Coordinates of N, CA, C and O in Angstrom, one line a residue:
M132 N -3.2 -63.0 -10.4 CA -2.6 -62.8 -11.8 C -3.6 -62.0 -12.7 O -4.4 -62.1 -13.0
T133 N -2.1 -61.1 -13.4 CA -3.1 -60.2 -14.8 C -3.5 -61.1 -15.9 O -2.4 -62.3 -16.5
G134 N -3.7 -60.5 -17.2 CA -4.0 -61.1 -18.0 C -3.3 -60.8 -18.6 O -2.7 -60.4 -18.6
P135 N -3.1 -61.6 -20.0 CA -1.7 -61.4 -20.6 C -1.7 -60.1 -21.7 O -0.6 -59.7 -21.7
S136 N -3.0 -59.4 -21.7 CA -3.1 -57.9 -22.5 C -2.3 -57.4 -22.0 O -1.5 -56.7 -21.9
L137 N -2.1 -57.1 -20.3 CA -1.4 -56.2 -19.6 C -0.1 -56.4 -19.6 O 0.8 -55.6 -19.4
R138 N 0.1 -57.8 -19.7 CA 1.9 -58.2 -19.9 C 2.7 -58.0 -21.0 O 3.9 -58.1 -21.2
Q139 N 2.0 -58.0 -22.2 CA 2.5 -57.6 -23.6 C 2.2 -56.2 -24.0 O 1.4 -55.6 -24.1
L140 N 3.8 -56.0 -24.4 CA 4.0 -54.7 -25.0 C 3.2 -54.3 -25.7 O 2.2 -53.4 -25.9
H141 N 2.7 -55.3 -26.9 CA 1.8 -54.2 -27.9 C 0.6 -54.6 -27.6 O -0.5 -53.5 -28.3
A142 N 0.0 -55.9 -27.1 CA -1.3 -55.6 -26.1 C -1.5 -54.6 -25.5 O -2.7 -53.6 -25.4
H143 N -0.5 -54.1 -24.8 CA -1.0 -53.0 -23.8 C -0.9 -51.8 -24.3 O -1.7 -51.1 -23.9
H144 N 0.1 -51.6 -25.2 CA 0.3 -50.5 -26.3 C -1.0 -50.2 -26.7 O -1.9 -48.9 -27.1
A145 N -1.7 -51.0 -27.7 CA -3.0 -51.3 -28.0 C -4.1 -50.5 -27.3 O -5.1 -49.7 -27.7
I146 N -4.3 -51.3 -26.1 CA -5.4 -50.9 -25.3 C -4.8 -49.4 -24.8 O -5.9 -48.7 -25.1
H147 N -3.9 -49.1 -24.7 CA -3.7 -47.4 -24.5 C -3.8 -46.5 -25.7 O -4.7 -45.5 -25.5
Q148 N -3.7 -47.1 -26.8 CA -4.0 -46.1 -28.0 C -5.2 -46.3 -28.2 O -5.8 -45.1 -28.6
G149 N -6.1 -47.1 -27.9 CA -7.5 -47.0 -28.1 C -8.0 -46.2 -27.5 O -9.0 -45.6 -27.8
G150 N -7.7 -46.5 -25.9 CA -8.6 -45.6 -25.1 C -8.0 -43.8 -25.1 O -9.0 -43.0 -25.3
L151 N -7.0 -43.7 -25.4 CA -6.6 -42.3 -26.0 C -7.4 -41.7 -27.1 O -7.4 -40.5 -27.3
S152 N -7.2 -42.4 -28.3 CA -7.5 -42.0 -29.5 C -9.4 -42.0 -29.1 O -9.8 -40.9 -29.3
G153 N -9.9 -42.6 -28.3 CA -11.3 -42.1 -28.2 C -11.6 -41.2 -27.2 O -12.4 -40.5 -27.5
A154 N -10.9 -41.1 -26.5 CA -10.6 -39.7 -25.6 C -10.3 -38.7 -26.4 O -10.9 -37.8 -26.2
I155 N -9.4 -38.2 -27.4 CA -9.4 -37.4 -28.4 C -10.6 -37.1 -29.0 O -11.0 -35.6 -29.0
A156 N -11.3 -38.1 -29.6 CA -12.3 -37.9 -30.6 C -13.6 -37.5 -29.7 O -14.1 -36.2 -30.4
K157 N -14.0 -37.8 -28.3 CA -15.1 -37.4 -27.8 C -14.4 -36.1 -27.4 O -15.4 -35.3 -27.3
T158 N -13.5 -35.9 -26.8 CA -13.4 -34.4 -26.6 C -13.3 -33.0 -27.7 O -13.6 -32.0 -27.4
E159 N -12.3 -33.9 -28.8 CA -13.0 -32.9 -30.2 C -14.5 -32.7 -30.6 O -14.7 -31.2 -30.8
E160 N -15.5 -34.0 -30.2 CA -16.4 -33.8 -30.1 C -17.1 -32.4 -29.2 O -18.0 -31.7 -29.9
V161 N -16.8 -32.5 -28.1 CA -17.6 -31.4 -27.2 C -17.4 -30.2 -28.2 O -17.9 -29.1 -27.9
E162 N -15.8 -30.2 -28.2 CA -15.3 -28.5 -28.9 C -16.0 -28.3 -30.0 O -16.7 -26.7 -30.1
E163 N -16.5 -29.0 -30.7 CA -17.1 -28.7 -32.0 C -18.4 -28.8 -31.8 O -19.3 -27.4 -32.6
L164 N -19.1 -29.2 -30.9 CA -20.8 -28.9 -30.3 C -20.6 -27.5 -29.5 O -21.5 -26.5 -30.3
L165 N -19.5 -27.0 -28.8 CA -19.4 -25.8 -28.6 C -19.4 -24.9 -29.4 O -19.9 -23.7 -29.8
E166 N -18.4 -24.9 -30.2 CA -18.2 -24.3 -31.8 C -19.5 -23.9 -32.5 O -20.0 -22.7 -33.1
A167 N -20.3 -24.7 -32.4 CA -21.5 -24.6 -33.3 C -22.5 -24.1 -32.2 O -23.8 -24.1 -32.7
K168 N -22.4 -23.8 -31.2 CA -23.2 -23.3 -30.4 C -24.5 -24.3 -29.9 O -25.6 -23.8 -29.4
E169 N -24.0 -25.2 -29.7 CA -24.9 -26.4 -29.6 C -24.8 -26.8 -28.0 O -24.2 -28.3 -27.4
F170 N -25.2 -26.0 -27.3 CA -24.6 -25.7 -25.8 C -25.4 -27.2 -24.9 O -24.3 -27.8 -24.4
E171 N -26.7 -27.5 -25.2 CA -27.0 -28.6 -24.2 C -26.4 -29.9 -25.0 O -26.2 -31.0 -24.1
V172 N -26.6 -30.3 -26.1 CA -25.8 -31.0 -26.7 C -24.0 -31.5 -26.2 O -24.0 -32.5 -25.9
A173 N -23.6 -30.4 -26.3 CA -22.1 -30.2 -25.5 C -22.1 -30.8 -24.4 O -21.3 -31.4 -24.3
R174 N -22.8 -30.3 -23.5 CA -23.1 -30.7 -22.3 C -23.2 -32.2 -21.9 O -22.1 -32.7 -21.3
Q175 N -23.9 -32.9 -22.7 CA -24.2 -34.3 -22.7 C -23.2 -35.1 -23.3 O -22.8 -36.1 -23.1
A176 N -22.3 -34.7 -24.0 CA -21.3 -34.9 -24.9 C -20.4 -34.7 -23.8 O -19.2 -35.9 -23.6
A177 N -20.3 -33.9 -23.0 CA -19.2 -33.9 -21.8 C -19.1 -35.0 -20.8 O -18.4 -35.2 -20.1
D178 N -20.6 -35.3 -20.5 CA -20.8 -36.3 -19.6 C -20.6 -37.5 -19.9 O -20.0 -38.1 -19.0
H179 N -20.7 -37.5 -21.0 CA -20.6 -39.1 -21.9 C -18.5 -39.1 -22.0 O -18.4 -40.1 -21.9
L180 N -18.2 -38.1 -22.2 CA -16.8 -38.1 -22.1 C -16.3 -38.5 -20.9 O -15.8 -39.2 -20.6
I181 N -17.1 -38.1 -19.7 CA -16.3 -38.4 -18.3 C -16.5 -40.0 -17.5 O -15.7 -40.4 -17.3
E182 N -18.0 -40.1 -18.3 CA -18.1 -41.5 -18.4 C -17.4 -42.4 -19.3 O -16.8 -43.6 -18.4
Y183 N -16.5 -41.8 -20.2 CA -15.7 -42.7 -21.2 C -14.8 -42.8 -20.1 O -13.9 -43.6 -20.3
W184 N -14.2 -41.6 -19.7 CA -12.7 -41.7 -18.5 C -12.8 -42.8 -17.8 O -12.2 -43.3 -17.3
E185 N -14.1 -42.5 -17.4 CA -14.3 -43.6 -15.7 C -14.0 -45.0 -16.4 O -13.4 -45.9 -15.4
T186 N -15.0 -45.4 -17.4 CA -15.3 -46.8 -17.6 C -14.0 -47.2 -18.6 O -13.9 -48.3 -18.4
R187 N -13.3 -46.8 -19.4 CA -12.5 -47.2 -20.1 C -11.0 -46.8 -19.8 O -10.1 -48.0 -19.5
I188 N -10.5 -45.6 -19.2 CA -9.3 -45.1 -18.9 C -8.9 -45.3 -17.5 O -7.9 -46.2 -17.3
I189 N -9.9 -45.0 -16.7 CA -9.7 -45.3 -15.1 C -10.1 -46.7 -14.8 O -9.1 -47.4 -13.9
S190 N -10.6 -47.5 -15.6 CA -11.1 -48.9 -15.0 C -9.9 -49.8 -15.6 O -9.2 -50.8 -15.0
H191 N -8.9 -49.1 -16.7 CA -7.7 -49.8 -17.2 C -7.1 -49.6 -16.1 O -6.2 -50.9 -15.9
A192 N -6.5 -48.5 -16.0 CA -5.8 -48.0 -14.3 C -6.1 -49.1 -13.1 O -5.3 -49.5 -13.1
D193 N -7.3 -49.2 -12.8 CA -7.5 -49.9 -11.8 C -7.1 -51.6 -11.9 O -6.6 -52.1 -11.0
A194 N -7.1 -51.8 -13.3 CA -6.6 -53.1 -13.7 C -5.2 -53.5 -13.3 O -4.9 -54.7 -12.8
E195 N -4.6 -52.4 -13.6 CA -3.4 -52.4 -13.8 C -2.9 -52.3 -12.3 O -1.7 -53.5 -11.6
E196 N -3.6 -51.8 -11.4 CA -3.0 -51.4 -9.9 C -3.4 -52.8 -9.6 O -3.2 -53.0 -8.4
D197 N -4.4 -53.2 -9.9 CA -5.2 -54.8 -9.3 C -4.4 -55.5 -9.4 O -4.9 -56.8 -8.9
G198 N -3.1 -55.8 -10.1 CA -2.3 -56.9 -10.3 C -1.2 -56.8 -10.8 O -0.2 -56.8 -10.1
F199 N -1.2 -56.2 -11.9 CA -0.1 -56.4 -13.1 C 1.1 -55.3 -12.0 O 2.0 -55.6 -12.4
Y200 N 1.0 -54.0 -11.8 CA 2.3 -53.5 -10.9 C 2.8 -54.0 -10.0 O 3.6 -54.0 -9.8
Q201 N 1.9 -54.5 -9.0 CA 2.4 -55.6 -8.1 C 3.5 -56.6 -8.6 O 4.3 -56.9 -8.4
E202 N 3.0 -57.8 -9.8 CA 3.6 -58.3 -10.6 C 5.2 -57.6 -10.7 O 5.8 -58.5 -11.2
V203 N 5.0 -56.9 -11.4 CA 5.9 -56.1 -12.0 C 7.3 -55.7 -11.0 O 8.1 -56.2 -11.0
A204 N 6.7 -55.5 -9.7 CA 7.4 -54.8 -9.0 C 8.1 -55.7 -8.0 O 9.2 -56.0 -7.8
D205 N 7.1 -57.3 -7.6 CA 7.7 -58.4 -7.2 C 9.1 -58.7 -7.8 O 9.8 -59.5 -7.3
K206 N 8.5 -58.7 -9.3 CA 9.5 -59.7 -10.6 C 10.8 -59.1 -10.3 O 12.1 -59.2 -10.8
N207 N 10.7 -57.4 -10.4 CA 11.7 -56.6 -10.9 C 11.4 -55.5 -9.5 O 11.2 -54.4 -9.9
P208 N 12.4 -55.8 -8.4 CA 12.7 -54.7 -7.2 C 13.1 -53.2 -7.3 O 12.2 -52.4 -7.0
H209 N 13.6 -53.1 -8.7 CA 14.3 -51.7 -9.0 C 13.5 -51.1 -9.5 O 13.4 -49.8 -9.9
L210 N 11.8 -51.5 -9.8 CA 11.0 -50.5 -10.5 C 9.7 -50.0 -9.6 O 9.0 -49.6 -9.8
Q211 N 10.4 -50.0 -8.1 CA 9.5 -50.0 -7.0 C 9.2 -48.5 -7.3 O 7.7 -48.0 -7.1
D212 N 9.9 -47.9 -7.3 CA 9.5 -46.3 -7.5 C 9.2 -45.9 -8.3 O 8.0 -45.1 -8.8
A213 N 9.3 -46.7 -10.1 CA 8.8 -46.0 -10.8 C 6.8 -46.9 -10.9 O 6.2 -45.9 -11.6
V214 N 6.8 -47.8 -10.3 CA 5.2 -48.4 -10.1 C 4.7 -47.0 -9.3 O 3.3 -46.9 -9.5
K215 N 5.2 -46.5 -8.1 CA 4.4 -45.5 -7.3 C 4.5 -44.2 -8.1 O 3.4 -44.0 -8.1
Q216 N 5.1 -43.9 -8.8 CA 5.3 -42.7 -9.9 C 4.0 -43.1 -10.8 O 2.9 -41.9 -11.2
L217 N 3.9 -44.1 -11.6 CA 2.9 -44.8 -12.4 C 1.7 -44.7 -11.6 O 0.2 -44.0 -12.4
I218 N 1.3 -45.0 -10.4 CA 0.1 -45.0 -9.4 C -0.3 -43.6 -9.3 O -1.4 -43.4 -9.3
R219 N 0.7 -42.7 -8.8 CA 0.4 -41.1 -8.7 C -0.3 -40.7 -10.2 O -1.0 -40.2 -9.9
D220 N 0.0 -41.2 -11.1 CA -0.2 -41.0 -12.5 C -2.1 -40.9 -12.4 O -2.7 -40.2 -12.9
H221 N -2.0 -42.4 -12.1 CA -3.5 -42.9 -12.3 C -4.3 -41.5 -11.3 O -5.5 -41.3 -11.8
E222 N -3.9 -41.6 -9.8 CA -4.2 -40.5 -9.0 C -4.7 -39.0 -9.7 O -5.7 -38.7 -9.3
L223 N -3.5 -38.9 -10.2 CA -4.2 -37.9 -10.9 C -5.1 -37.6 -11.8 O -6.3 -36.5 -11.8
L224 N -5.1 -38.4 -12.9 CA -6.3 -38.9 -13.6 C -7.6 -38.9 -13.0 O -8.4 -38.1 -13.1
R225 N -7.5 -39.5 -12.1 CA -8.8 -40.0 -11.0 C -9.4 -38.3 -10.1 O -10.4 -37.5 -10.4
I226 N -8.3 -37.9 -9.8 CA -8.4 -36.3 -9.0 C -9.3 -35.2 -10.0 O -9.9 -34.7 -10.0
I227 N -8.6 -35.2 -11.4 CA -9.3 -34.3 -12.7 C -10.2 -34.7 -12.8 O -11.2 -33.9 -13.0
V228 N -10.9 -35.8 -13.2 CA -11.9 -36.2 -13.6 C -13.0 -36.0 -12.4 O -14.4 -35.3 -12.6
K229 N -12.6 -36.2 -11.0 CA -13.5 -35.6 -9.9 C -13.7 -34.2 -10.1 O -14.9 -33.6 -10.0
D230 N -12.8 -33.6 -9.9 CA -12.7 -32.3 -10.5 C -14.0 -31.7 -11.6 O -14.8 -30.7 -11.4
V231 N -13.5 -32.5 -12.7 CA -14.3 -31.8 -13.8 C -15.8 -32.1 -13.2 O -16.7 -31.3 -13.6
K232 N -16.6 -33.3 -13.1 CA -17.3 -33.7 -12.5 C -18.4 -32.5 -11.5 O -19.6 -32.4 -11.8
A233 N -17.6 -32.0 -10.8 CA -17.5 -30.8 -10.1 C -18.2 -29.6 -10.5 O -19.0 -28.7 -10.1
M234 N -16.9 -29.3 -11.4 CA -17.1 -28.1 -12.1 C -18.2 -27.9 -13.0 O -19.1 -27.3 -13.3
L235 N -18.4 -29.3 -13.6 CA -19.8 -29.4 -14.4 C -21.0 -29.1 -13.9 O -22.1 -28.3 -14.3
A236 N -21.1 -29.5 -12.8 CA -22.4 -29.6 -11.8 C -22.4 -28.1 -11.4 O -23.6 -27.8 -11.2
E237 N -21.4 -27.5 -10.9 CA -21.5 -26.5 -10.5 C -21.6 -25.3 -11.2 O -22.7 -24.2 -11.4
D238 N -20.7 -25.2 -12.4 CA -20.7 -24.2 -13.6 C -21.1 -24.1 -14.7 O -21.4 -23.8 -15.7
G239 N -21.4 -25.6 -15.3 CA -21.5 -25.9 -16.5 C -20.6 -26.2 -17.3 O -19.5 -26.2 -16.8
L240 N -20.7 -26.3 -18.5 CA -19.4 -26.4 -19.4 C -18.5 -25.3 -19.7 O -19.0 -24.2 -20.5
T241 N -17.6 -24.7 -19.1 CA -16.9 -23.6 -19.2 C -15.4 -23.9 -19.9 O -15.0 -24.8 -19.8
P242 N -15.0 -22.7 -20.1 CA -13.0 -22.8 -20.7 C -12.3 -24.0 -19.8 O -11.3 -24.3 -20.3
E243 N -12.8 -23.8 -18.3 CA -11.6 -24.3 -17.5 C -12.0 -25.8 -17.7 O -11.0 -26.7 -17.6
V244 N -13.3 -26.5 -17.8 CA -13.3 -27.5 -18.0 C -13.1 -28.2 -19.4 O -12.2 -29.3 -19.1
I245 N -12.9 -27.8 -20.3 CA -12.2 -28.0 -21.6 C -10.7 -28.1 -21.4 O -10.0 -28.7 -21.7
H246 N -10.1 -26.9 -20.6 CA -8.5 -27.3 -20.2 C -8.5 -28.5 -19.4 O -7.6 -29.5 -19.7
R247 N -9.1 -28.7 -18.4 CA -8.8 -29.8 -17.6 C -9.3 -31.2 -18.6 O -8.6 -32.3 -18.3
F248 N -10.1 -31.1 -19.5 CA -10.3 -32.3 -20.5 C -8.7 -32.4 -21.0 O -8.2 -33.4 -21.6
H249 N -8.3 -31.5 -21.6 CA -7.2 -31.5 -22.5 C -5.8 -31.8 -21.2 O -4.9 -32.6 -21.6
A250 N -6.1 -31.1 -20.0 CA -4.8 -31.7 -19.2 C -5.2 -33.5 -18.9 O -3.9 -34.2 -18.5
L251 N -6.2 -34.0 -18.6 CA -6.5 -35.5 -19.2 C -5.7 -36.3 -20.0 O -5.2 -37.4 -19.6
L252 N -5.7 -35.7 -21.1 CA -5.2 -36.2 -22.5 C -3.7 -36.2 -22.0 O -3.2 -37.2 -22.4
V253 N -3.3 -35.1 -21.8 CA -1.7 -35.2 -21.6 C -1.2 -36.1 -20.8 O -0.3 -36.5 -20.6
V254 N -2.0 -35.7 -19.4 CA -1.5 -37.1 -18.5 C -1.1 -38.4 -18.7 O -0.5 -39.2 -18.7
N255 N -2.7 -38.8 -19.3 CA -3.0 -40.0 -19.8 C -1.5 -40.5 -20.8 O -1.1 -41.5 -21.3
S256 N -1.8 -39.5 -21.9 CA -0.8 -39.9 -23.0 C 1.0 -40.1 -22.0 O 1.8 -41.2 -22.8
I257 N 1.6 -39.3 -21.9 CA 2.8 -39.5 -20.9 C 2.8 -40.7 -20.0 O 3.6 -41.3 -19.9
H258 N 1.8 -40.6 -19.2 CA 1.8 -42.1 -18.3 C 1.8 -43.2 -19.1 O 2.5 -44.0 -18.8
S259 N 0.7 -43.2 -20.2 CA 1.1 -44.8 -21.1 C 2.6 -44.5 -21.6 O 2.9 -45.9 -21.8
R260 N 3.5 -43.4 -22.0 CA 4.6 -43.9 -22.6 C 5.4 -44.1 -21.8 O 6.5 -44.8 -21.8
D261 N 5.1 -43.8 -20.2 CA 6.2 -43.7 -19.3 C 6.3 -45.5 -19.1 O 6.8 -46.4 -18.8
E262 N 4.7 -45.9 -19.1 CA 4.2 -46.9 -18.2 C 5.0 -48.2 -19.3 O 5.4 -49.1 -19.0
E263 N 4.8 -48.0 -20.6 CA 5.3 -48.8 -21.5 C 6.8 -48.7 -21.7 O 7.6 -49.9 -21.8
R264 N 7.5 -47.9 -21.6 CA 8.9 -47.7 -21.6 C 9.6 -48.7 -20.4 O 10.4 -49.3 -20.4
L265 N 9.1 -48.1 -19.3 CA 9.8 -48.6 -18.0 C 9.3 -50.0 -17.1 O 9.9 -50.6 -17.3
L266 N 7.9 -49.9 -17.6 CA 7.4 -51.6 -16.9 C 7.5 -52.9 -18.0 O 7.4 -53.9 -17.6
L267 N 6.9 -52.1 -19.0 CA 6.7 -53.5 -20.1 C 8.1 -53.7 -20.9 O 7.8 -55.0 -21.2
A268 N 8.9 -53.2 -21.2 CA 10.3 -53.5 -21.5 C 10.7 -54.5 -20.5 O 11.4 -55.6 -20.6
E269 N 10.3 -54.7 -19.7 CA 10.7 -55.5 -18.3 C 9.9 -56.5 -17.9 O 10.3 -57.4 -17.4
A270 N 8.5 -56.7 -18.4 CA 8.0 -57.6 -18.2 C 8.2 -59.0 -18.7 O 8.8 -59.2 -19.5

């Protein structure tokens, strides 16, 4: 059984907004450091940003998959396809984070890495909007 914050639209939305606003701020920090030619500090900030995605956003996704999604699908069988799509969104986030870690290790902080950070923001934003619309209105 999942906690009430995952099942209540207002609380769940606050979790999403907090996570996204933190990711945006940390992404902007990396970009500002690059513009200031603080390359080593920017790289460290990029590493912290990856850690943020893993501990804040992806851990939230894990929690959703570990109970909330199944509860919603069991209660509303017509939402099974929506749940599958939302799980795929989570997998895309995991894939992009894994790719960014590999890119950082191989080539450092490149423009392609920054593009991936922006892709994470877009996928996460769309995912949260759809999840709230599809599942929490029904939960």
